[in-house]
XYZ file of C-alpha atoms in Angstrom:
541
model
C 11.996 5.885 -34.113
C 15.798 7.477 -33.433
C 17.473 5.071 -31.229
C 18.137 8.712 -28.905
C 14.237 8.947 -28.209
C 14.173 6.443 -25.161
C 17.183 8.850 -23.408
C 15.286 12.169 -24.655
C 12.141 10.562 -22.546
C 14.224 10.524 -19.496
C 13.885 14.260 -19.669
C 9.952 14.767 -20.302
C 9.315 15.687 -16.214
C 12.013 18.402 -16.324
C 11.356 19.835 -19.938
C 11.285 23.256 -18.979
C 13.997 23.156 -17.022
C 16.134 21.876 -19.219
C 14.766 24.269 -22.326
C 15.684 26.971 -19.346
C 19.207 25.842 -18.685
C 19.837 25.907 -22.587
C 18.836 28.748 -22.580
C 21.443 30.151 -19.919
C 24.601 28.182 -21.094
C 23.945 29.770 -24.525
C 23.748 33.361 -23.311
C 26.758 32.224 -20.907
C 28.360 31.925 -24.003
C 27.250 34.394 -26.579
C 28.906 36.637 -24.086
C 32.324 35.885 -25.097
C 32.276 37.155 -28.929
C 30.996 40.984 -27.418
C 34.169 40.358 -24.745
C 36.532 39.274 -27.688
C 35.324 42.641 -29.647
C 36.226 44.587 -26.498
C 39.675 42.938 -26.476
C 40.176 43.745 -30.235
C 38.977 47.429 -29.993
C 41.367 48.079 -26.813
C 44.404 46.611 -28.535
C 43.731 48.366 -31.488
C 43.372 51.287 -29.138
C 46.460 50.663 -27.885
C 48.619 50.558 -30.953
C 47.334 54.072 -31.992
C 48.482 55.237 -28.898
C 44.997 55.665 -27.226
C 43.312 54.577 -23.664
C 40.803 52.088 -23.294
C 39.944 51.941 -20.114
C 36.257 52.180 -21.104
C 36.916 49.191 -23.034
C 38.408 47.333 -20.127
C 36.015 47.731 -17.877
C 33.510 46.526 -20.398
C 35.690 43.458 -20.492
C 35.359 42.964 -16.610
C 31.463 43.444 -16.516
C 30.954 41.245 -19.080
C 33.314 38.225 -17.779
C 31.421 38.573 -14.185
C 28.033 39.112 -15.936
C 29.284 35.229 -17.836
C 30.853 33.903 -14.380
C 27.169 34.571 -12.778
C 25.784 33.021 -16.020
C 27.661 29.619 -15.789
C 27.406 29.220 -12.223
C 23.916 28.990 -12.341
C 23.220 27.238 -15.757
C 25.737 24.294 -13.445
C 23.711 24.793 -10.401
C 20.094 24.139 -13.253
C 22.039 21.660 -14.874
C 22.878 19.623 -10.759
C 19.510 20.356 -10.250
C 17.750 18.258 -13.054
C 19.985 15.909 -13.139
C 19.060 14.725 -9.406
C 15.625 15.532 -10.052
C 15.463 13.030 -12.894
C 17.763 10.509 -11.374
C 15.724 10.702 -8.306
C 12.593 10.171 -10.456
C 13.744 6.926 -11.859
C 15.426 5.613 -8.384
C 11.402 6.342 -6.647
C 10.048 4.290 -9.546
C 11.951 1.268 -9.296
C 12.089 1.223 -5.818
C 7.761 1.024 -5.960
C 7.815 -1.116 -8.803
C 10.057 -3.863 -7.194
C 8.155 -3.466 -4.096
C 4.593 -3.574 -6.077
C 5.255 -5.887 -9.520
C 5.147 -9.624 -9.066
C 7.621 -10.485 -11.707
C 10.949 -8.922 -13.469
C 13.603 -10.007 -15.947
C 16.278 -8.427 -13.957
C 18.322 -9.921 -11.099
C 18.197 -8.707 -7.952
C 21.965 -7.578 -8.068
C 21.351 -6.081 -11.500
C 18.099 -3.855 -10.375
C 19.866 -3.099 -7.215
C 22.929 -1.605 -9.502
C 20.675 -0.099 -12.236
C 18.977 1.645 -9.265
C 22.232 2.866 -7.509
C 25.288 3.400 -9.864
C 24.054 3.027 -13.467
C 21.421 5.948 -12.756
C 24.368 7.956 -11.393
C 26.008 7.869 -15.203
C 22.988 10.077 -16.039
C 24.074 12.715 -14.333
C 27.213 13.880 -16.339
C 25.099 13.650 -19.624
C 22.934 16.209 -18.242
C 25.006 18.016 -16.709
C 27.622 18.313 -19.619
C 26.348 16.713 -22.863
C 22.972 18.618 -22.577
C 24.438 21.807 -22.216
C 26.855 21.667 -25.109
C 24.641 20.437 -27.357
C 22.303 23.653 -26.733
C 25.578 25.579 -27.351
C 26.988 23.573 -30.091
C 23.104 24.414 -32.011
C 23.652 28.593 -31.717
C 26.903 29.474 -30.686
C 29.490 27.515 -33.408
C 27.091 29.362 -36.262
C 26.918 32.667 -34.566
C 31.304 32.870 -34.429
C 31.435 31.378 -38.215
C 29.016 34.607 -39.088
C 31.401 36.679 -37.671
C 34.082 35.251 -38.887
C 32.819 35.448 -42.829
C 31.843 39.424 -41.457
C 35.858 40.167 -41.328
C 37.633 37.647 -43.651
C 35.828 35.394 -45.948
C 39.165 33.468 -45.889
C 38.756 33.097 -41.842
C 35.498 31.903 -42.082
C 36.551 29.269 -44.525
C 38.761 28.031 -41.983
C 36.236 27.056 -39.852
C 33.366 25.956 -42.124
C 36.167 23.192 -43.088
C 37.899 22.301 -40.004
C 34.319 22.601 -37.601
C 32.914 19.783 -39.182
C 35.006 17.371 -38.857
C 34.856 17.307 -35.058
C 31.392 15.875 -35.102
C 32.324 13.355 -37.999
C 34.701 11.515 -36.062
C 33.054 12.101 -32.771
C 29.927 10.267 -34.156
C 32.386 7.392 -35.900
C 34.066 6.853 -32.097
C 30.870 7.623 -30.311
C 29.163 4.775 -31.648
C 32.062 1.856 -30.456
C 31.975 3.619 -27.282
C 28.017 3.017 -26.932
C 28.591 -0.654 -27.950
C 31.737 -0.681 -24.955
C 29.863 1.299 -22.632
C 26.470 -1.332 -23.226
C 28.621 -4.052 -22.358
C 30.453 -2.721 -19.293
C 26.685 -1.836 -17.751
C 25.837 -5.370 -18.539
C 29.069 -6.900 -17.076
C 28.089 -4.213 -13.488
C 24.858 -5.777 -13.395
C 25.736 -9.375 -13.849
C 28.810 -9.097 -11.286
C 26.277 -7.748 -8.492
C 23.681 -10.536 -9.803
C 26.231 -13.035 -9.174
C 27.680 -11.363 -5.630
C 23.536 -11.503 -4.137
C 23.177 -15.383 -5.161
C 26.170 -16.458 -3.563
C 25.631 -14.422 -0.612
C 22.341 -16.020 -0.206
C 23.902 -19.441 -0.663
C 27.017 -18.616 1.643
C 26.220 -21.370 4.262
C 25.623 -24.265 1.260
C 29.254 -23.381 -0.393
C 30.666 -23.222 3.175
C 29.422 -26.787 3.667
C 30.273 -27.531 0.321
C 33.982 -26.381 0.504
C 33.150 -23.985 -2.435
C 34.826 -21.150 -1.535
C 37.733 -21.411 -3.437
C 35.706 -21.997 -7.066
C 33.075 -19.346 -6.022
C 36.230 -17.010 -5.181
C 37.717 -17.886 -8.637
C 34.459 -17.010 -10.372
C 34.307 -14.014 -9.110
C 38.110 -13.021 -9.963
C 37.314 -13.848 -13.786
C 33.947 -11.963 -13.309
C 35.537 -8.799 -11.654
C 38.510 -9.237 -14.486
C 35.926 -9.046 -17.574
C 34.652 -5.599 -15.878
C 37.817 -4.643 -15.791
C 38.652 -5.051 -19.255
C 35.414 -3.538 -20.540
C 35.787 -0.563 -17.920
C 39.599 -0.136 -19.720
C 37.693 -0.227 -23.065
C 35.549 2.504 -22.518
C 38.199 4.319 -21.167
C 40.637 3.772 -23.798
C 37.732 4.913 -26.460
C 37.280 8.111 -23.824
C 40.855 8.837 -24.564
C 40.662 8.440 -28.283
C 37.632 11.004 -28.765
C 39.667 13.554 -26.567
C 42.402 13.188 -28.542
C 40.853 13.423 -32.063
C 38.747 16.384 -31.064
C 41.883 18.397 -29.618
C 43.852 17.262 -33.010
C 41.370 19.142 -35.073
C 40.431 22.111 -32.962
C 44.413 22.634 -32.488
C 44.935 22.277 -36.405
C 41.687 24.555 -36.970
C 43.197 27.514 -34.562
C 46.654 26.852 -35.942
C 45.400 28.018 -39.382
C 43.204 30.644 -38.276
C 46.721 32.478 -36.596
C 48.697 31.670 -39.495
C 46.155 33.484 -42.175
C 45.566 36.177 -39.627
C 49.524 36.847 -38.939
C 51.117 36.206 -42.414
C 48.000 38.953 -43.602
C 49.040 40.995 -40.695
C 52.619 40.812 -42.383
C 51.276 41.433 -45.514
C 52.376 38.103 -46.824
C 49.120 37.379 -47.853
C 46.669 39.757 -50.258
C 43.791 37.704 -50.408
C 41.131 36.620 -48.224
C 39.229 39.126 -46.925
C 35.838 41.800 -48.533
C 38.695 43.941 -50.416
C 40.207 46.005 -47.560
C 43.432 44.447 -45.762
C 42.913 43.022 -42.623
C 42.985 45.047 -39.893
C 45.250 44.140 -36.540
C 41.890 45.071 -35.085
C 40.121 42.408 -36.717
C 42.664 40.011 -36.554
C 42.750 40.482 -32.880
C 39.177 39.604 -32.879
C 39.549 36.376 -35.265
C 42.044 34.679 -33.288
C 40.172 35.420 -30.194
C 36.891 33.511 -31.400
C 38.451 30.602 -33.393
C 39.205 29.126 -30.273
C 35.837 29.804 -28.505
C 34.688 28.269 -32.325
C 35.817 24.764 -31.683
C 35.103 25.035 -27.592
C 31.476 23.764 -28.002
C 32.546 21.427 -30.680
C 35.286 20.189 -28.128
C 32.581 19.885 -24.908
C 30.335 18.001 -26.888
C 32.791 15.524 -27.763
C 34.326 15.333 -24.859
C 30.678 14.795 -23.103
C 30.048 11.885 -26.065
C 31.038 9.054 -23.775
C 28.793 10.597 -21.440
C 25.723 10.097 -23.622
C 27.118 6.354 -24.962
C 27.035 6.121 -21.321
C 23.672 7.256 -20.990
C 22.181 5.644 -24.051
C 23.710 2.234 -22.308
C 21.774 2.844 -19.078
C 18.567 3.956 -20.836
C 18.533 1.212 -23.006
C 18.615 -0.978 -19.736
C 15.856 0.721 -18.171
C 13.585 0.233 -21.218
C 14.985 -3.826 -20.591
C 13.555 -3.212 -17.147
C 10.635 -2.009 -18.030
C 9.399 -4.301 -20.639
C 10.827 -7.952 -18.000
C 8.042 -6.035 -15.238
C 5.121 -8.083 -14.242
C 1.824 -5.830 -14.625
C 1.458 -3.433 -11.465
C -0.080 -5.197 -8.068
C -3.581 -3.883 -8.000
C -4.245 -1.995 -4.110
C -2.145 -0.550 -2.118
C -0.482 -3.615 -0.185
C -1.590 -1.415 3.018
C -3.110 -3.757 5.959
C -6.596 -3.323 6.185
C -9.882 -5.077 7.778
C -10.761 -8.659 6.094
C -13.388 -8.547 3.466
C -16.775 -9.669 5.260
C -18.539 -12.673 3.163
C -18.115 -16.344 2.212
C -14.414 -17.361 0.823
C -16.346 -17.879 -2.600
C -14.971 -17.063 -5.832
C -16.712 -16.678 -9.787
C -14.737 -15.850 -13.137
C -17.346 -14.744 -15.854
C -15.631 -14.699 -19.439
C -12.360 -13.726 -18.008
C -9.493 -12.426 -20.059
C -6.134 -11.866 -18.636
C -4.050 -8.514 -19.374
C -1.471 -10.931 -21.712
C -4.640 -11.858 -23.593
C -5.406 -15.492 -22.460
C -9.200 -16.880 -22.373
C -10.064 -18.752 -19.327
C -13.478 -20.852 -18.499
C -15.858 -19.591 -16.308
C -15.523 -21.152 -13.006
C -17.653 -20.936 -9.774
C -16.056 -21.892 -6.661
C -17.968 -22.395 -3.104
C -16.833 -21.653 0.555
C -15.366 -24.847 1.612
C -14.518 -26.179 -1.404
C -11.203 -28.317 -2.729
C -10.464 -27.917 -6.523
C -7.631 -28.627 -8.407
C -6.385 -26.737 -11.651
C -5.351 -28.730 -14.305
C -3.927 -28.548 -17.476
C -1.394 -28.314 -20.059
C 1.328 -25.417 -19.145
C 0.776 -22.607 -20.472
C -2.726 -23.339 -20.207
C -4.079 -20.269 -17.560
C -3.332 -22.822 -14.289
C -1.301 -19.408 -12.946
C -2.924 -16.704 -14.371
C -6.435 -17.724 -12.917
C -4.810 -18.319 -9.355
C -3.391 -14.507 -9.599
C -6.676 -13.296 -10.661
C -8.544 -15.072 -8.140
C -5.891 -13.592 -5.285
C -6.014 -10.705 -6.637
C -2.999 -10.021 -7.834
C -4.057 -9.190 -10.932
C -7.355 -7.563 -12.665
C -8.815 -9.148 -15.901
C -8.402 -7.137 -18.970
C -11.764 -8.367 -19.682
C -14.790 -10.093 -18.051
C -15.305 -9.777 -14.041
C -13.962 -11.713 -10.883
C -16.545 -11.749 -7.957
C -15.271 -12.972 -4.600
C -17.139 -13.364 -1.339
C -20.200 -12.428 -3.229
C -18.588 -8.873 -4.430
C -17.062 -7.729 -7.935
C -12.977 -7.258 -7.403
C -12.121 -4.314 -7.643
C -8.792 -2.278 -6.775
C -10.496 -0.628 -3.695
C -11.442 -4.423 -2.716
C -8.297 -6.438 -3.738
C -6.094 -5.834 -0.031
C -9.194 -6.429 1.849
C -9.955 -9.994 -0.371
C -5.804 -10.412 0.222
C -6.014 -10.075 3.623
C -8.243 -13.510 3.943
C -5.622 -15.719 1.920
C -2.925 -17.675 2.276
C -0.537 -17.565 -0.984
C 1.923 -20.183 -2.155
C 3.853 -19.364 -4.515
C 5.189 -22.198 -7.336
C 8.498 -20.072 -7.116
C 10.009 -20.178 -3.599
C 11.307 -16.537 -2.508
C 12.236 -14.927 0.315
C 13.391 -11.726 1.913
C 17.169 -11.329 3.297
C 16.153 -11.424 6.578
C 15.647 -13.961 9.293
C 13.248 -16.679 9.061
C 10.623 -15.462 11.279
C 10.265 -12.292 9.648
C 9.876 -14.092 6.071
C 7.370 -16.331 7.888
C 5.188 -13.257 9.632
C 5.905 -10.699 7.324
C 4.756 -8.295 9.593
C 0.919 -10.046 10.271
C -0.667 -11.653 13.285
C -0.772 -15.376 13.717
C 0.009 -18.339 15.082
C 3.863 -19.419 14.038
C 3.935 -22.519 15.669
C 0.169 -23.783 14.219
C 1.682 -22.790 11.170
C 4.695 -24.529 11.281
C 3.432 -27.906 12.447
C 0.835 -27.690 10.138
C 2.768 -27.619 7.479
C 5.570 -30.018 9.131
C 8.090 -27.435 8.706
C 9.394 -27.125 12.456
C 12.012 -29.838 12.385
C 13.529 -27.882 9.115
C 13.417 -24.852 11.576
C 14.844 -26.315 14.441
C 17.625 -28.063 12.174
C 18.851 -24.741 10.960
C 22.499 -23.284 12.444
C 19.975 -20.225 14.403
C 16.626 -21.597 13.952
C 13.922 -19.356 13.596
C 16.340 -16.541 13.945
C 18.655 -17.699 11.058
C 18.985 -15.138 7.552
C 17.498 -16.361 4.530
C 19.158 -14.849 1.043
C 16.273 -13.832 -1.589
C 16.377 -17.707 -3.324
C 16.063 -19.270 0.409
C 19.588 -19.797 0.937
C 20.312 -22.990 3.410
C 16.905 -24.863 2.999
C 16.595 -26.774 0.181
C 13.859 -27.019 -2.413
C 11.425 -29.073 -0.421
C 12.272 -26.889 2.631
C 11.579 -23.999 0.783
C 7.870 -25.119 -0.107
C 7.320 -25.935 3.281
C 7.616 -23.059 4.606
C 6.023 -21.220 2.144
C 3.224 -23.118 3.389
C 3.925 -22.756 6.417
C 3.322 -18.870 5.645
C 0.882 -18.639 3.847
C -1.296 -20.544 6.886
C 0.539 -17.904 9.560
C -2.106 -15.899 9.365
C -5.204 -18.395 9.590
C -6.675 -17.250 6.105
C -9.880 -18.608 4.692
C -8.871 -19.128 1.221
C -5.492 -21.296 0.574
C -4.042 -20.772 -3.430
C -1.306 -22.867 -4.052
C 0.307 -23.067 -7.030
C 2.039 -26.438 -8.137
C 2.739 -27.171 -4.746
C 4.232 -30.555 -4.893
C 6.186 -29.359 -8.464
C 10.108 -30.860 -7.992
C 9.334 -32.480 -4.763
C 10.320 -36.057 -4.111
C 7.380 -38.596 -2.631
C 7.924 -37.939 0.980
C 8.051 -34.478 1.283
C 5.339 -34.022 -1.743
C 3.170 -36.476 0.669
C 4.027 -34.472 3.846
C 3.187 -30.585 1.825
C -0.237 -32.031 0.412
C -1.443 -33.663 3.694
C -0.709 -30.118 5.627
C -3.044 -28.960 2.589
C -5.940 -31.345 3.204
C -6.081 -30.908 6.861
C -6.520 -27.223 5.872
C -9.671 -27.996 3.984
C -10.445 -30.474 6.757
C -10.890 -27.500 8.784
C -12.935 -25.832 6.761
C -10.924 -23.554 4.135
C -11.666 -23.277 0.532
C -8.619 -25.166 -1.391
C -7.278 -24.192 -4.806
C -4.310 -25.973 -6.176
C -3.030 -25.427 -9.533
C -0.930 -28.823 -10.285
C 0.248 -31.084 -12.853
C -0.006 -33.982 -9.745
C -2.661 -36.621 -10.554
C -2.208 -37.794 -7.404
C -2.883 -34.352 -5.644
C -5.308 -33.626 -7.851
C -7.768 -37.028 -7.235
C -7.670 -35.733 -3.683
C -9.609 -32.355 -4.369
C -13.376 -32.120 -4.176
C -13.646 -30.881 -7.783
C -11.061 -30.756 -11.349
C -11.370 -27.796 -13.053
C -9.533 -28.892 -17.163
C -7.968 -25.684 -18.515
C -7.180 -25.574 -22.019
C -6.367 -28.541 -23.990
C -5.753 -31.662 -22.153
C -6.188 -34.535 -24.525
């Protein structure tokens, strides 16, 4: 597959669009080779003495008939453009909001989303254009051309093509330059939303001078990849102009030494008129034009390519889509029981049928990699099996089920992560419960009360300020907020030293004390001996 096809894809919603604006900016300018003729006749005209005012007020007609013409092809051209940029911007807004997993940084989606998207625009806008007009109109002018001077046409059937030549030969170092400037953007935002969220740890620390340093080298790599793609911008335009210059410099010397009658050969056996010589240096520029927009619009598309290739990077790091809507909705009537018959995850993995009861502790154990995660997400529905069926509260799962089964657990995460804003709002997340139940059961309110603003201080995305134990504390302390039935926890005492891992898995097992179905996934033996019931994934000898 041509590495261009993931950039042509961008275009599939506004296909006919675009085929319509090609269709304009070529007609835009087919007009010029019927004004040039008008210009040659009227000259002619003139040197036999003769008016032509006919002829100039074709001329005028013509040039507001291509004015109209251009103007709106732009205005088609602004128009897709923000209709495709839009397009992508919706997408990854939902997908962020509605995937559980991505390769990307935070900083690095966040810049894809906002200024890489924006270098689609001028390929679009430009690049698309003149490549419709560099198909038609180049090949049109070179038939005239060979029409009035096989000599003329000559000209340009050897100087045209080597525009493109070294247009392609620069265009593909500038791809390479303009690949690693995008990556460079992204990182340097990456790196800007991590230390943001860990401003008050380097404060403490007395950081700020090394984080300051980092980012001066960071922002000084950008800047030396920005100057590269610059510097190749320059090159193109000055290559292209070279040989378009050279190309129209030979066209007037044939036409005026055979004007002078210097030169007897070169045209069908009549000598040139000053007619038709008129009318060949008029379209040898017009010639090289579309040659000269397309190059000029090539680190445009390296541009382009660059960002495209990122969003197919995006793409491929997404978790599979969050099944439901994520809208609030009534709790799913039933017991808090769960059942996995011959389930097979979307990634392909086999997991053992399991049957879990209202009121019920059970651990998940196993070697990594074994389906410990996996079955958690399908039993939270967060995913859907590719294959087999998950029944909860005696009812299959199903996508028009999965917020009202949601709205009845409590989540923990093995991955801490939190939203930048204060710590009550990561705690509630916009649900009804009881904060302080929450937080004393799981013995997170001293860690609130010893923060600078308490409940009201700002957490960054990684849960800058608490520390790792923290952090899983009050992602327990969430996902009880809202008094669910069902508590999934996923290696909840992973990283933790004795004390607080003692202190997260009591808060646990008074939860099942009070009657909630318990479902750890851990590699803690000691955890695990606690739990009514071990379910062995995979391999464990």
């Amino acid at each position: 597959m041509a590495r261009s096809d993931p950039l042509r894809l961008l275009l599939v919603p506004v296909a006919p669009a675009m085929r319509r604006l090609s269709a304009v900016a070529v007609l835009a300018s087919m007009i010029w080779p019927l004004q040039a003729a008008l210009v040659a006749l009227a000259i002619g005209a003139a040197l036999q003495g003769q008016v032509a005012g006919a002829l100039v007020a074709g001329f005028v007609v013509l040039g507001l008939g291509r004015a109209a013409l251009s103007a709106l092809a732009d205005r088609m051209a602004q128009n897709a453009a923000e209709a495709v940029i839009t397009n992508l911007r919706c997408r990854i807004v939902t997908r962020e909001a509605l995937r559980s997993g991505r390769d990307l940084g935070p900083g690095a989606t966040a810049s894809l989303a906002v200024e890489k998207l924006a270098a689609l625009s001028p390929w679009i806008t430009r690049y698309a254009p003149a490549s419709a007009r560099v198909a038609v109109v180049p090949l049109v002018i070179l038939a005239l051309a060979f029409w009035q001077s096989w000599a003329a046409g000559l000209i340009l059937l050897i100087s045209g093509p080597l525009i493109p030549l070294f247009m392609a030969l620069v265009g593909m170092a500038a791809k390479e330059a303009s690949a690693r400037q995008m990556a460079e953007i992204g990182s340097l935002n990456d790196l800007l939303v991590d230390r943001l969220a860990a401003l008050l740890d380097i404060r403490l620390l007395g950081a700020a001078g090394a984080v300051t340093q980092g980012f001066a080298t960071q922002a000084g790599d950008l800047r030396q990849r920005t100057m590269a793609v610059l510097r190749l911008a320059f090159l193109s335009s000055t290559v292209l102009e070279l040989f378009s210059a050279i190309g129209v410099a030979m066209m007037a010397v044939f036409v005026g030494f055979s004007l002078l009658g210097q030169l007897g050969f070169g045209t069908w056996g009549a000598p040139l008129t000053p007619t038709a010589g008129v009318f060949l240096l008029l379209l040898a520029p017009e010639f090289y034009q579309p040659l000269r927009d397309l190059a000029a619009a090539w680190h445009d598309k390296a541009a382009a390519d660059a960002v495209a290739d990122e969003l197919a990077v995006w793409e491929a790091g997404q978790g599979d889509a969050l099944p439901g809507t994520g809208a609030r909705t009534a709790r799913l009537s039933g017991p808090a029981t769960i059942n996995l018959r011959d389930c097979v995850t979307a990634h392909g993995l086999h997991l053992p049928d399991m049957r879990i009861d209202a009121g019920q502790a059970v651990a998940l154990v196993g070697l990594s990699g074994a389906g410990k995660t996996s079955a958690l997400r399908l039993m939270a529905g967060l995913e859907l099996p590719g294959a087999g069926s998950v029944e909860v509260a005696g009812q299959p799962l199903t996508e028009e089920r999965v917020d009202a089964w949601r709205a009845r657990i409590g989540w923990m995460p093995q991955r801490a992560a939190f939203l930048a804003t204060s710590l009550r709002a990561n705690l509630a997340l916009g649900r009804d419960g009881d904060l302080d139940a929450a937080l004393d059961n799981a013995a997170a309110r001293e860690v609130a009360e010893a923060l600078p603003r308490g409940l009201a201080t700002r957490l960054g995305e990684s849960g800058g300020g608490l520390s790792g134990g923290e952090a899983r504390r009050m992602t327990l302390a969430r996902a009880l907020f809202s008094q669910p039935d069902l508590i999934l926890a996923d290696e909840p005492t992973a990283d933790l030293d004795r004390t607080t891992a003692q202190a997260v898995t009591e808060g646990l097992l008074a939860q099942h004390a009070n009657g909630r179905t318990l479902i750890v996934a851990t590699h803690d033996t000691d955890l695990a001996a606690q739990m009514d019931r071990i379910i062995r994934l995979g391999d464990t000898t």
